[in-house]
Tab-separated table of C-alpha atoms in Angstrom:
chain	number	residue	atom	x	y	z
A	28	UNK	CA	-21.607	-26.279	32.629
A	29	UNK	CA	-20.291	-22.353	32.660
A	30	UNK	CA	-19.678	-21.044	36.360
A	31	UNK	CA	-22.961	-18.824	35.854
A	32	UNK	CA	-24.823	-22.363	34.483
A	33	UNK	CA	-23.636	-24.294	37.628
A	34	UNK	CA	-25.379	-20.982	39.647
A	35	UNK	CA	-28.584	-20.657	38.111
A	36	UNK	CA	-28.416	-25.049	38.521
A	37	UNK	CA	-27.648	-24.570	41.972
A	38	UNK	CA	-30.317	-21.210	42.791
A	39	UNK	CA	-33.503	-23.279	40.926
A	40	UNK	CA	-32.945	-26.625	43.130
A	41	UNK	CA	-32.123	-24.745	46.472
A	42	UNK	CA	-35.136	-22.084	45.939
A	43	UNK	CA	-37.293	-25.301	44.515
A	44	UNK	CA	-36.141	-26.793	47.640
A	45	UNK	CA	-37.207	-24.173	50.220
A	46	UNK	CA	-40.367	-23.856	48.400
A	47	UNK	CA	-40.938	-27.692	48.783
A	48	UNK	CA	-40.265	-27.248	52.790
A	49	UNK	CA	-42.785	-24.402	53.089
A	50	UNK	CA	-45.207	-25.964	51.160
A	51	UNK	CA	-45.303	-28.829	53.783
A	52	UNK	CA	-45.390	-25.870	56.872
A	53	UNK	CA	-48.212	-24.408	54.495
A	54	UNK	CA	-50.239	-27.752	54.355
A	55	UNK	CA	-50.478	-28.793	58.384
A	56	UNK	CA	-50.829	-24.481	59.388
A	57	UNK	CA	-53.966	-24.707	56.492
A	58	UNK	CA	-55.538	-27.842	57.478
A	59	UNK	CA	-55.377	-27.035	61.063
A	60	UNK	CA	-57.101	-24.043	60.460
A	61	UNK	CA	-59.628	-25.216	57.869
A	62	UNK	CA	-59.946	-27.789	60.347
A	63	UNK	CA	-60.948	-25.373	63.136
A	64	UNK	CA	-63.620	-23.572	60.611
A	65	UNK	CA	-65.149	-26.808	60.314
A	66	UNK	CA	-65.083	-27.207	64.071
A	67	UNK	CA	-66.634	-24.093	64.360
A	68	UNK	CA	-69.245	-24.163	61.839
A	69	UNK	CA	-70.105	-27.608	63.448
A	70	UNK	CA	-71.314	-26.005	66.005
A	71	UNK	CA	-73.363	-23.069	64.979
A	72	UNK	CA	-70.834	-20.341	65.801
A	73	UNK	CA	-70.932	-17.650	62.876
A	74	UNK	CA	-67.660	-15.884	62.684
A	75	UNK	CA	-67.697	-12.331	61.302
A	76	UNK	CA	-66.032	-11.695	57.768
A	77	UNK	CA	-62.579	-9.851	59.669
A	78	UNK	CA	-62.469	-12.669	62.548
A	79	UNK	CA	-62.003	-15.493	59.812
A	80	UNK	CA	-59.170	-13.216	58.168
A	81	UNK	CA	-57.204	-12.897	61.132
A	82	UNK	CA	-57.296	-16.244	61.719
A	83	UNK	CA	-56.509	-16.712	58.227
A	84	UNK	CA	-53.370	-14.114	58.934
A	85	UNK	CA	-52.573	-15.008	62.004
A	86	UNK	CA	-51.852	-18.851	60.753
A	87	UNK	CA	-49.501	-17.687	57.888
A	88	UNK	CA	-47.898	-15.471	59.547
A	89	UNK	CA	-47.539	-18.353	62.989
A	90	UNK	CA	-46.513	-20.475	60.015
A	91	UNK	CA	-43.804	-18.452	58.453
A	92	UNK	CA	-42.536	-17.567	61.513
A	93	UNK	CA	-42.250	-21.402	62.560
A	94	UNK	CA	-40.580	-22.736	59.166
A	95	UNK	CA	-37.997	-19.326	59.437
A	96	UNK	CA	-37.346	-20.587	62.675
A	97	UNK	CA	-36.814	-24.136	61.615
A	98	UNK	CA	-35.040	-23.720	58.345
A	99	UNK	CA	-32.661	-21.048	60.086
A	100	UNK	CA	-31.524	-23.308	62.781
A	101	UNK	CA	-29.302	-25.376	60.707
A	102	UNK	CA	-26.629	-23.248	59.035
A	103	UNK	CA	-26.229	-25.247	56.263
A	104	UNK	CA	-29.950	-24.924	55.645
A	105	UNK	CA	-29.909	-21.136	55.982
A	106	UNK	CA	-26.909	-20.294	53.707
A	107	UNK	CA	-29.576	-21.750	51.178
A	108	UNK	CA	-31.903	-19.239	52.467
A	109	UNK	CA	-29.259	-16.416	52.325
A	110	UNK	CA	-28.302	-17.415	48.259
A	111	UNK	CA	-29.920	-20.124	46.231
A	112	UNK	CA	-26.783	-19.992	44.166
A	113	UNK	CA	-24.103	-20.009	46.186
A	114	UNK	CA	-24.762	-21.610	49.454
A	115	UNK	CA	-22.046	-21.499	51.910
A	116	UNK	CA	-22.982	-22.119	55.656
A	117	UNK	CA	-24.890	-18.960	56.898
A	118	UNK	CA	-22.682	-16.431	59.547
A	119	UNK	CA	-23.712	-16.376	63.521
A	120	UNK	CA	-25.246	-12.806	62.484
A	121	UNK	CA	-27.066	-13.684	59.964
A	122	UNK	CA	-28.931	-16.505	62.024
A	123	UNK	CA	-29.712	-14.028	64.490
A	124	UNK	CA	-31.183	-12.578	61.717
A	125	UNK	CA	-33.448	-15.378	60.990
A	126	UNK	CA	-33.990	-16.033	64.758
A	127	UNK	CA	-35.233	-12.562	65.361
A	128	UNK	CA	-37.744	-12.196	61.842
A	129	UNK	CA	-39.240	-15.501	63.394
A	130	UNK	CA	-39.984	-14.498	66.070
A	131	UNK	CA	-41.413	-11.307	65.085
A	132	UNK	CA	-43.646	-13.041	62.847
A	133	UNK	CA	-44.965	-15.513	65.177
A	134	UNK	CA	-45.537	-13.166	67.926
A	135	UNK	CA	-48.058	-10.864	64.987
A	136	UNK	CA	-49.608	-13.530	64.498
A	137	UNK	CA	-50.321	-14.457	68.170
A	138	UNK	CA	-51.541	-11.158	68.354
A	139	UNK	CA	-54.112	-11.270	65.595
A	140	UNK	CA	-55.414	-14.464	66.909
A	141	UNK	CA	-55.573	-13.692	70.761
A	142	UNK	CA	-58.737	-11.101	70.568
A	143	UNK	CA	-60.151	-13.947	68.279
A	144	UNK	CA	-59.260	-16.470	70.491
A	145	UNK	CA	-59.996	-15.108	73.434
A	146	UNK	CA	-64.375	-14.920	73.149
A	147	UNK	CA	-63.890	-18.342	73.662
A	148	UNK	CA	-61.162	-18.740	76.801
A	149	UNK	CA	-63.142	-20.245	80.062
A	150	UNK	CA	-64.600	-17.088	81.791
A	151	UNK	CA	-64.508	-15.371	79.019
A	152	UNK	CA	-67.568	-13.332	79.905
A	153	UNK	CA	-65.613	-12.058	82.746
A	154	UNK	CA	-64.229	-8.511	82.573
A	155	UNK	CA	-61.077	-9.830	84.366
A	156	UNK	CA	-60.279	-12.402	82.069
A	157	UNK	CA	-61.388	-9.760	78.865
A	158	UNK	CA	-58.440	-7.244	80.750
A	159	UNK	CA	-56.147	-10.201	81.465
A	160	UNK	CA	-56.081	-10.985	77.096
A	161	UNK	CA	-55.718	-7.114	76.559
A	162	UNK	CA	-52.737	-6.810	79.306
A	163	UNK	CA	-50.643	-9.768	77.316
A	164	UNK	CA	-51.735	-7.961	74.600
A	165	UNK	CA	-49.688	-5.182	75.280
A	166	UNK	CA	-46.912	-7.311	76.816
A	167	UNK	CA	-46.442	-8.744	73.387
A	168	UNK	CA	-46.741	-5.997	71.386
A	169	UNK	CA	-43.660	-4.540	73.247
A	170	UNK	CA	-41.816	-7.395	73.081
A	171	UNK	CA	-42.475	-7.353	69.147
A	172	UNK	CA	-41.521	-3.590	68.518
A	173	UNK	CA	-38.761	-4.398	70.462
A	174	UNK	CA	-38.081	-7.419	67.914
A	175	UNK	CA	-38.580	-4.906	65.465
A	176	UNK	CA	-35.997	-2.419	66.113
A	177	UNK	CA	-33.531	-4.770	66.634
A	178	UNK	CA	-34.468	-5.871	63.111
A	179	UNK	CA	-34.322	-2.268	61.601
A	180	UNK	CA	-31.231	-1.774	63.224
A	181	UNK	CA	-29.414	-4.974	61.919
A	182	UNK	CA	-31.245	-4.383	58.471
A	183	UNK	CA	-28.581	-3.215	55.796
A	184	UNK	CA	-29.921	0.026	53.548
A	185	UNK	CA	-31.552	-1.344	50.953
A	186	UNK	CA	-33.911	-3.270	53.570
A	187	UNK	CA	-34.667	-0.268	55.261
A	188	UNK	CA	-35.638	1.256	52.166
A	189	UNK	CA	-37.520	-1.568	50.719
A	190	UNK	CA	-39.282	-1.374	54.384
A	191	UNK	CA	-39.634	2.381	54.252
A	192	UNK	CA	-40.881	1.718	50.148
A	193	UNK	CA	-43.755	-0.612	51.128
A	194	UNK	CA	-44.765	1.393	54.429
A	195	UNK	CA	-45.460	4.537	51.525
A	196	UNK	CA	-46.953	2.579	49.208
A	197	UNK	CA	-49.524	0.870	52.039
A	198	UNK	CA	-50.027	4.161	53.928
A	199	UNK	CA	-51.416	5.719	50.160
A	200	UNK	CA	-53.717	2.745	49.142
A	201	UNK	CA	-54.885	2.588	52.847
A	202	UNK	CA	-55.332	6.278	53.986
A	203	UNK	CA	-57.536	6.512	49.887
A	204	UNK	CA	-59.375	2.781	50.760
A	205	UNK	CA	-60.116	4.828	54.296
A	206	UNK	CA	-61.069	7.977	53.004
A	207	UNK	CA	-63.653	6.659	50.192
A	208	UNK	CA	-64.960	4.432	53.106
A	209	UNK	CA	-65.760	6.440	55.377
A	210	UNK	CA	-67.247	9.114	53.250
A	211	UNK	CA	-69.529	6.147	51.428
A	212	UNK	CA	-70.800	5.474	55.276
A	213	UNK	CA	-71.384	9.374	55.911
A	214	UNK	CA	-73.602	8.941	53.030
A	215	UNK	CA	-75.479	5.386	53.801
A	216	UNK	CA	-73.888	4.291	50.548
A	217	UNK	CA	-71.610	2.181	51.982
A	218	UNK	CA	-72.447	-0.483	55.934
A	219	UNK	CA	-70.395	0.691	58.719
A	220	UNK	CA	-66.950	-1.113	59.453
A	221	UNK	CA	-65.614	-1.886	62.766
A	222	UNK	CA	-61.855	-0.907	63.612
A	223	UNK	CA	-61.144	-5.244	63.559
A	224	UNK	CA	-62.263	-5.260	59.961
A	225	UNK	CA	-60.165	-1.684	59.180
A	226	UNK	CA	-57.238	-3.315	61.467
A	227	UNK	CA	-57.664	-7.016	59.634
A	228	UNK	CA	-57.550	-5.113	56.033
A	229	UNK	CA	-54.334	-3.232	56.650
A	230	UNK	CA	-52.691	-6.327	58.062
A	231	UNK	CA	-53.390	-8.094	54.465
A	232	UNK	CA	-53.002	-4.719	52.506
A	233	UNK	CA	-49.040	-4.749	54.250
A	234	UNK	CA	-48.876	-8.210	53.853
A	235	UNK	CA	-49.325	-8.319	50.431
A	236	UNK	CA	-47.686	-5.176	49.546
A	237	UNK	CA	-44.430	-6.224	51.115
A	238	UNK	CA	-44.835	-9.506	48.856
A	239	UNK	CA	-44.746	-7.611	45.856
A	240	UNK	CA	-42.225	-5.520	46.781
A	241	UNK	CA	-40.036	-7.863	47.700
A	242	UNK	CA	-40.468	-9.993	45.080
A	243	UNK	CA	-39.781	-6.700	42.723
A	244	UNK	CA	-36.907	-5.643	44.255
A	245	UNK	CA	-35.518	-9.194	44.148
A	246	UNK	CA	-35.651	-9.568	48.216
A	247	UNK	CA	-36.927	-12.961	47.965
B	20	UNK	CA	-28.268	4.728	37.793
B	21	UNK	CA	-25.127	2.380	35.821
B	22	UNK	CA	-22.334	0.253	37.221
B	23	UNK	CA	-19.905	-1.824	36.636
B	24	UNK	CA	-20.254	-3.970	40.016
B	25	UNK	CA	-20.817	-7.193	37.962
B	26	UNK	CA	-18.007	-6.592	35.795
B	27	UNK	CA	-15.703	-5.787	38.573
B	28	UNK	CA	-16.672	-8.715	40.879
B	29	UNK	CA	-16.592	-10.869	38.114
B	30	UNK	CA	-12.632	-9.955	37.473
B	31	UNK	CA	-11.952	-10.707	41.319
B	32	UNK	CA	-13.725	-13.688	41.310
B	33	UNK	CA	-16.045	-12.627	44.195
B	34	UNK	CA	-19.985	-14.254	44.531
B	35	UNK	CA	-22.630	-11.684	45.776
B	36	UNK	CA	-22.182	-12.702	49.365
B	37	UNK	CA	-18.758	-12.267	49.174
B	38	UNK	CA	-18.500	-8.439	47.888
B	39	UNK	CA	-21.757	-8.207	50.582
B	40	UNK	CA	-19.478	-9.638	53.181
B	41	UNK	CA	-16.690	-6.808	52.469
B	42	UNK	CA	-18.940	-3.893	52.257
B	43	UNK	CA	-20.952	-4.550	55.038
B	44	UNK	CA	-24.448	-5.373	53.419
B	45	UNK	CA	-26.586	-8.796	52.251
B	46	UNK	CA	-26.870	-10.859	48.880
B	47	UNK	CA	-30.270	-9.337	47.649
B	48	UNK	CA	-28.694	-5.626	48.095
B	49	UNK	CA	-25.646	-6.417	46.273
B	50	UNK	CA	-27.859	-8.046	43.712
B	51	UNK	CA	-30.051	-4.911	43.775
B	52	UNK	CA	-27.707	-2.854	42.641
B	53	UNK	CA	-25.803	-4.734	39.765
B	54	UNK	CA	-29.914	-5.316	38.769
B	55	UNK	CA	-30.349	-1.309	38.789
B	56	UNK	CA	-33.211	-2.076	41.190
B	57	UNK	CA	-31.346	-0.014	44.004
B	58	UNK	CA	-28.724	2.927	43.949
B	59	UNK	CA	-26.246	3.031	47.029
B	60	UNK	CA	-25.958	5.509	49.162
B	61	UNK	CA	-22.868	7.802	48.790
B	62	UNK	CA	-21.654	5.406	51.829
B	63	UNK	CA	-22.134	2.876	50.184
B	64	UNK	CA	-20.930	3.845	46.896
B	65	UNK	CA	-18.051	4.901	48.862
B	66	UNK	CA	-16.861	1.762	50.150
B	67	UNK	CA	-17.919	-0.137	47.056
B	68	UNK	CA	-14.969	1.387	44.938
B	69	UNK	CA	-12.857	1.462	47.604
B	70	UNK	CA	-13.388	-1.933	47.486
B	71	UNK	CA	-12.581	-2.698	43.759
B	72	UNK	CA	-9.802	-0.161	44.640
B	73	UNK	CA	-11.562	2.270	41.756
B	74	UNK	CA	-13.402	6.240	42.613
B	75	UNK	CA	-16.514	6.047	42.319
B	76	UNK	CA	-17.217	7.876	39.247
B	77	UNK	CA	-15.667	4.745	37.544
B	78	UNK	CA	-17.732	2.680	38.865
B	79	UNK	CA	-20.931	4.703	38.872
B	80	UNK	CA	-22.493	6.573	35.975
B	81	UNK	CA	-25.850	8.186	35.976
B	82	UNK	CA	-28.068	6.324	33.625
B	83	UNK	CA	-28.208	8.479	30.053
B	84	UNK	CA	-31.162	11.175	30.222
B	85	UNK	CA	-30.631	13.176	26.933
B	86	UNK	CA	-33.173	12.709	24.294
B	87	UNK	CA	-30.205	12.706	21.970
B	88	UNK	CA	-28.741	9.947	23.643
B	89	UNK	CA	-25.595	11.833	24.658
B	90	UNK	CA	-24.208	11.622	27.676
B	91	UNK	CA	-25.448	15.074	30.492
B	92	UNK	CA	-23.053	17.658	29.876
B	93	UNK	CA	-20.680	18.434	33.080
């Protein structure tokens, strides 16, 4: 087998292994969310589409964060994530990057889930409890922003260009969507949307565009 | 932009990850440059040329733009 064929074979094997591990995490997360929705429905609670969407996105981000943290905690496995074709143990710098990425993803998941789940917390009818949830959100957001800044500073020019392109595409798509939805609502042609609805759409579009761009640029 | 990165890397027996470590970028960045999905910054282009002991012009070349297929005039 030529060297290139050996590299390709290792790449396919390691990519399949990582995908399989990701599938296990996804299965647990999906099962848990499915049980939650079933329980909610049985309790006669109606969830708005944006609340369901937020929880779905939150579980995806939490699951991804936990998966990356778990896989990235082992230098050999993390090395397979860095280079599936020619895996070497990950460097301490690469391990730190994965830990920070996992940290940011987990926080993003909590930020999306907390406003939805917060309405069912004991004492949620009280303004004090709701204000406490808001304070927690602000603090978590500050932590996540710190993490994102650290990731940006550690990223190379390729990753920064990827982030910038994703942001530009999202801005154009979402601005266009906002224009037409707002105009449609003004003209009485479309139903009103809440800010939470808009946020969930923003997060979903950003995740989707980010994934597509990563695939297109060969980042994943 | 066209480049000779893959050829030069093979001549030195370096993997993408090894080249990435030498120039301070990720393996994915090296792959993106080799496959033309990312044009390196001037600074990175100089680093790449230096690590191979070549000039920037010997490593990178603008893609052909003339309709006749001839290289652009200087």
